[in-house]
Amino acid sequence: MITDWDDAYANGDYIADAGSYPGMWAKQSGQFRETLLNANRAELDIAYGDGPRKKYDLFLPDGTPKGLVVFVHGGYWKAFDKSNWSHLAHGAVAKGWAVCMPSYVLAPDARLSQITRQVATAITHAAKRISGPVHLAGHSAGGHLVSRMVSETSPLSPAILARVENTVSISGLHDLRPLLQTSMNDVLGLDADEAVVESAALLRPTLPCSITCWVGADERPEFVRQNDLLANIWTGLGASTRAVHAPDKHHFDVIADLADPDSDLTACLLTPINPEDI
């Protein structure tokens, strides 16, 4: 039984040199953006709404894109922006996909339900620019946001939702009710009703739905539980799901393989689940 919910969600306290990761991400991302800008394959700060945070970066492959990947960042809905994660687009871009990375207004300046709608607006804006299928990926809070995009109360229009071919929730938070018992909720401002209506695990999936719940095997037990929860529930509701525990990965390095075109995680993102393989 969990008695300390703050500890259950305290990732950095259990990762060696946790404080070094944000600087490393920023450096790698800056180098990636510079490389693609020099190749005329990056468009930065595309506005999808009013305000400095309602913007996304778009990274383009050589030639016509096979489709659009959208990566939604984490940070418990209250930290980071798109500039920390640019390098994670490399795997999909190298495989011929365009990659959109949006920022969104952070808590407490936006409620989680508002952030959900902002992400849908960013996806819609980018999808109108890039034709073909849409694949979604998100990490931690971003995993929550992309799983919401393919739930029954998705804020995406039917036309855009019909193009969403595959989703990967990486270390995603799929049941928000435990967060009501954490000190971070002083910032998030979740109430019981919003925690329910924004929890993908408490909703039905839109069908057809291909979703992988991917978590590091060395993550906090609560993140492993949250990961497996959605895959288990949505399997019974008709979605094509799988749960993956990536060996030797923790919460901060579980996303690193998105930068590798030949990694299992990149292949998982770019290839919808075949129901016959489940």
Coordinates of C-alpha atoms in Angstrom, one line a residue:
M1 CA 0.0 0.0 0.0
I2 CA 1.4 3.4 -1.0
T3 CA 1.3 5.9 1.9
D4 CA 3.7 8.6 0.5
W5 CA 2.3 9.6 -2.9
D6 CA 5.0 12.3 -3.3
D7 CA 7.7 9.7 -3.1
A8 CA 5.8 7.4 -5.5
Y9 CA 6.1 10.1 -8.2
A10 CA 9.6 11.4 -7.3
N11 CA 11.6 10.2 -10.3
G12 CA 14.8 12.3 -9.8
D13 CA 15.3 11.1 -6.2
Y14 CA 16.0 7.6 -7.6
I15 CA 18.1 8.4 -10.6
A16 CA 21.9 8.9 -10.4
D17 CA 23.0 12.3 -11.5
A18 CA 19.4 13.3 -12.2
G19 CA 20.3 17.0 -12.2
S20 CA 22.6 16.5 -15.3
Y21 CA 19.8 15.4 -17.7
P22 CA 18.1 18.8 -18.4
G23 CA 21.4 20.4 -19.5
M24 CA 22.3 17.4 -21.6
W25 CA 18.9 17.4 -23.3
A26 CA 19.1 21.1 -24.0
K27 CA 22.6 20.8 -25.6
Q28 CA 21.6 17.8 -27.8
S29 CA 18.4 19.6 -28.8
G30 CA 20.2 22.8 -29.7
Q31 CA 22.7 20.9 -31.9
F32 CA 19.9 19.0 -33.7
R33 CA 18.0 22.2 -34.4
E34 CA 21.1 23.9 -35.8
T35 CA 21.8 20.9 -38.0
L36 CA 18.3 20.9 -39.5
L37 CA 18.1 24.7 -39.8
N38 CA 21.3 24.6 -41.8
A39 CA 19.8 22.0 -44.1
N40 CA 16.6 24.1 -44.5
R41 CA 14.6 21.2 -42.9
A42 CA 13.4 22.9 -39.7
E43 CA 10.7 25.5 -39.0
L44 CA 10.7 26.9 -35.5
D45 CA 8.1 28.7 -33.4
I46 CA 5.1 28.1 -35.6
A47 CA 2.1 29.6 -33.8
Y48 CA -1.0 27.5 -33.3
G49 CA -2.6 30.0 -31.0
D50 CA -2.1 33.2 -29.1
G51 CA 0.7 33.5 -26.6
P52 CA 4.4 32.6 -26.4
R53 CA 3.9 29.0 -25.5
K54 CA 1.3 28.1 -28.1
K55 CA 4.0 27.3 -30.7
Y56 CA 5.6 24.2 -32.2
D57 CA 8.7 23.3 -34.1
L58 CA 8.5 21.2 -37.2
F59 CA 11.4 19.0 -38.4
L60 CA 11.3 17.7 -42.0
P61 CA 13.0 14.7 -43.7
D62 CA 14.6 14.6 -47.0
G63 CA 11.9 14.4 -49.6
T64 CA 8.1 14.2 -49.1
P65 CA 7.2 13.1 -45.5
K66 CA 5.6 9.7 -45.1
G67 CA 3.4 11.3 -42.5
L68 CA 3.5 13.3 -39.3
V69 CA 4.8 12.3 -35.8
V70 CA 3.9 14.5 -32.9
F71 CA 5.9 14.3 -29.7
V72 CA 4.4 15.8 -26.6
H73 CA 6.9 16.6 -23.7
G74 CA 6.5 15.8 -20.1
G75 CA 7.4 17.7 -16.9
Y76 CA 4.2 17.0 -14.9
W77 CA 2.4 19.6 -17.0
K78 CA 4.3 22.3 -15.1
A79 CA 7.9 22.3 -16.5
F80 CA 9.9 22.3 -19.8
D81 CA 9.0 23.3 -23.3
K82 CA 9.6 22.1 -26.8
S83 CA 13.2 23.2 -26.9
N84 CA 14.5 20.5 -24.6
W85 CA 13.5 17.6 -26.8
S86 CA 14.3 18.4 -30.4
H87 CA 16.9 15.7 -30.7
L88 CA 14.3 13.1 -30.1
A89 CA 12.9 13.8 -33.5
H90 CA 16.0 12.4 -35.2
G91 CA 14.8 8.7 -35.3
A92 CA 11.5 9.5 -37.1
V93 CA 13.0 12.2 -39.3
A94 CA 15.7 9.9 -40.5
K95 CA 13.0 7.3 -41.4
G96 CA 11.2 9.8 -43.6
W97 CA 8.6 11.4 -41.2
A98 CA 8.0 15.0 -40.3
V99 CA 8.0 15.6 -36.6
C100 CA 6.1 18.3 -34.7
M101 CA 7.1 19.2 -31.2
P102 CA 4.7 21.6 -29.4
S103 CA 4.9 23.6 -26.3
Y104 CA 1.8 24.3 -24.2
V105 CA 0.8 26.6 -21.4
L106 CA 2.0 25.2 -18.1
A107 CA 0.2 24.8 -14.8
P108 CA -0.9 26.7 -12.9
D109 CA -1.5 29.1 -15.8
A110 CA -3.6 26.4 -17.5
R111 CA -5.7 23.5 -16.1
L112 CA -5.0 20.0 -17.4
S113 CA -8.2 20.0 -19.4
Q114 CA -7.1 23.2 -21.1
I115 CA -3.6 21.8 -21.9
T116 CA -5.4 18.8 -23.4
R117 CA -7.2 21.1 -25.8
Q118 CA -4.1 23.0 -26.6
V119 CA -2.3 19.9 -27.6
A120 CA -5.2 18.9 -29.9
T121 CA -5.0 22.3 -31.5
A122 CA -1.3 21.9 -32.2
I123 CA -1.8 18.5 -33.7
T124 CA -4.5 19.8 -35.9
H125 CA -2.5 22.7 -37.1
A126 CA 0.5 20.5 -38.0
A127 CA -1.7 17.8 -39.6
K128 CA -3.1 20.4 -41.9
R129 CA 0.4 21.1 -43.1
I130 CA 1.6 17.5 -43.4
S131 CA -0.5 15.0 -45.2
G132 CA -0.7 11.3 -44.5
P133 CA -1.0 9.3 -41.3
V134 CA -0.4 10.8 -37.9
H135 CA 1.5 9.0 -35.1
L136 CA 1.6 10.3 -31.6
A137 CA 4.2 9.9 -28.8
G138 CA 4.5 11.5 -25.4
H139 CA 6.6 11.1 -22.3
S140 CA 5.2 11.1 -18.7
A141 CA 2.6 14.0 -18.7
G142 CA 3.0 13.9 -22.5
G143 CA 2.0 10.2 -22.4
H144 CA -1.2 11.3 -20.6
L145 CA -1.8 13.9 -23.3
V146 CA -1.4 11.6 -26.3
S147 CA -3.5 8.9 -24.8
R148 CA -6.2 11.5 -24.2
M149 CA -6.1 12.3 -27.9
V150 CA -7.3 8.7 -28.7
S151 CA -9.8 8.4 -25.9
E152 CA -13.6 8.6 -26.4
T153 CA -13.7 12.3 -25.4
S154 CA -10.8 13.3 -27.6
P155 CA -10.8 17.0 -28.5
L156 CA -9.5 16.1 -32.0
S157 CA -12.0 16.5 -34.8
P158 CA -13.3 13.2 -36.4
A159 CA -11.3 14.0 -39.6
I160 CA -8.0 14.4 -37.7
L161 CA -8.7 11.5 -35.4
A162 CA -9.3 9.3 -38.4
R163 CA -5.7 9.9 -39.5
V164 CA -4.2 8.9 -36.1
E165 CA -2.7 5.5 -36.9
N166 CA -0.6 4.8 -33.9
T167 CA 0.2 6.1 -30.4
V168 CA 3.0 5.4 -28.0
S169 CA 2.6 6.6 -24.4
I170 CA 6.0 6.5 -22.8
S171 CA 5.9 6.4 -19.0
G172 CA 2.4 7.8 -19.3
L173 CA 0.1 8.8 -16.5
H174 CA -3.2 7.3 -17.3
D175 CA -5.1 7.6 -14.0
L176 CA -4.7 11.1 -12.5
R177 CA -6.6 10.4 -9.3
P178 CA -3.5 9.5 -7.2
L179 CA -2.1 13.0 -8.0
L180 CA -4.8 14.5 -5.9
Q181 CA -2.8 13.2 -2.9
T182 CA 0.5 14.8 -4.0
S183 CA 2.0 18.2 -3.1
M184 CA 2.4 18.9 -6.9
N185 CA -1.4 19.3 -7.0
D186 CA -0.9 22.7 -5.3
V187 CA 0.4 23.7 -8.7
L188 CA -1.8 21.5 -10.9
G189 CA -5.0 22.4 -9.2
L190 CA -6.7 19.2 -10.1
D191 CA -10.1 18.4 -8.5
A192 CA -11.8 15.1 -8.3
D193 CA -14.0 15.6 -11.3
E194 CA -11.2 16.8 -13.6
A195 CA -9.0 13.9 -12.5
V196 CA -11.7 11.5 -13.7
V197 CA -12.6 13.1 -17.0
E198 CA -8.9 13.6 -17.9
S199 CA -7.8 10.0 -17.1
A200 CA -7.5 7.9 -20.2
A201 CA -7.7 4.7 -18.1
L202 CA -11.2 5.7 -17.0
L203 CA -12.4 6.4 -20.6
R204 CA -13.0 4.2 -23.6
P205 CA -10.6 4.3 -26.6
T206 CA -11.7 5.5 -29.9
L207 CA -11.7 2.6 -32.4
P208 CA -9.7 1.5 -34.2
C209 CA -6.9 2.2 -31.8
S210 CA -3.3 1.1 -31.8
I211 CA -1.5 2.1 -28.6
T212 CA 1.7 0.9 -27.0
C213 CA 2.4 1.7 -23.3
W214 CA 6.2 1.8 -23.0
V215 CA 8.0 2.2 -19.6
G216 CA 11.5 1.7 -18.3
A217 CA 11.9 -1.5 -16.4
D218 CA 13.8 0.4 -13.7
E219 CA 11.3 3.2 -13.2
R220 CA 9.3 3.8 -10.0
P221 CA 6.8 1.1 -9.4
E222 CA 3.9 3.6 -9.7
F223 CA 5.0 4.4 -13.3
V224 CA 5.1 0.7 -14.2
R225 CA 1.6 0.3 -12.7
Q226 CA 0.3 3.3 -14.6
N227 CA 1.8 2.0 -17.8
D228 CA 0.3 -1.4 -17.6
L229 CA -3.1 -0.1 -16.4
L230 CA -4.0 1.5 -19.7
A231 CA -2.9 -1.4 -21.8
N232 CA -4.8 -3.9 -19.7
I233 CA -8.1 -1.9 -19.6
W234 CA -8.1 -0.8 -23.2
T235 CA -7.4 -4.3 -24.4
G236 CA -10.7 -5.3 -23.0
L237 CA -12.4 -2.4 -24.8
G238 CA -11.3 -3.3 -28.3
A239 CA -8.0 -1.4 -28.7
S240 CA -4.9 -3.1 -30.1
T241 CA -2.5 -2.6 -27.1
R242 CA 0.8 -3.8 -25.8
A243 CA 2.8 -3.0 -22.6
V244 CA 6.6 -2.9 -22.9
H245 CA 9.1 -2.7 -20.0
A246 CA 12.3 -1.5 -21.6
P247 CA 15.3 -3.2 -19.9
D248 CA 17.7 -1.1 -17.9
K249 CA 15.8 2.1 -18.5
H250 CA 14.7 4.7 -16.0
H251 CA 12.3 7.6 -16.3
F252 CA 14.9 10.0 -17.7
D253 CA 16.6 7.8 -20.3
V254 CA 13.6 5.8 -21.4
I255 CA 13.0 8.3 -24.2
A256 CA 16.6 8.4 -25.5
D257 CA 16.0 5.7 -28.1
L258 CA 13.7 8.0 -30.0
A259 CA 16.9 9.7 -31.3
D260 CA 18.0 6.4 -32.8
P261 CA 16.5 5.5 -36.2
D262 CA 17.1 1.8 -35.7
S263 CA 15.9 1.5 -32.1
D264 CA 13.0 -0.7 -31.0
L265 CA 11.2 2.4 -29.7
T266 CA 11.4 4.2 -33.0
A267 CA 10.2 1.1 -34.8
C268 CA 7.3 0.9 -32.3
L269 CA 6.3 4.5 -32.9
L270 CA 6.4 4.2 -36.7
T271 CA 4.7 0.8 -37.0
P272 CA 1.1 0.4 -35.9
I273 CA 0.3 -2.8 -33.9
N274 CA -0.9 -5.7 -36.0
P275 CA -3.7 -7.3 -34.1
E276 CA -2.7 -10.7 -35.4
D277 CA 0.7 -10.3 -33.6
I278 CA -0.8 -9.7 -30.2

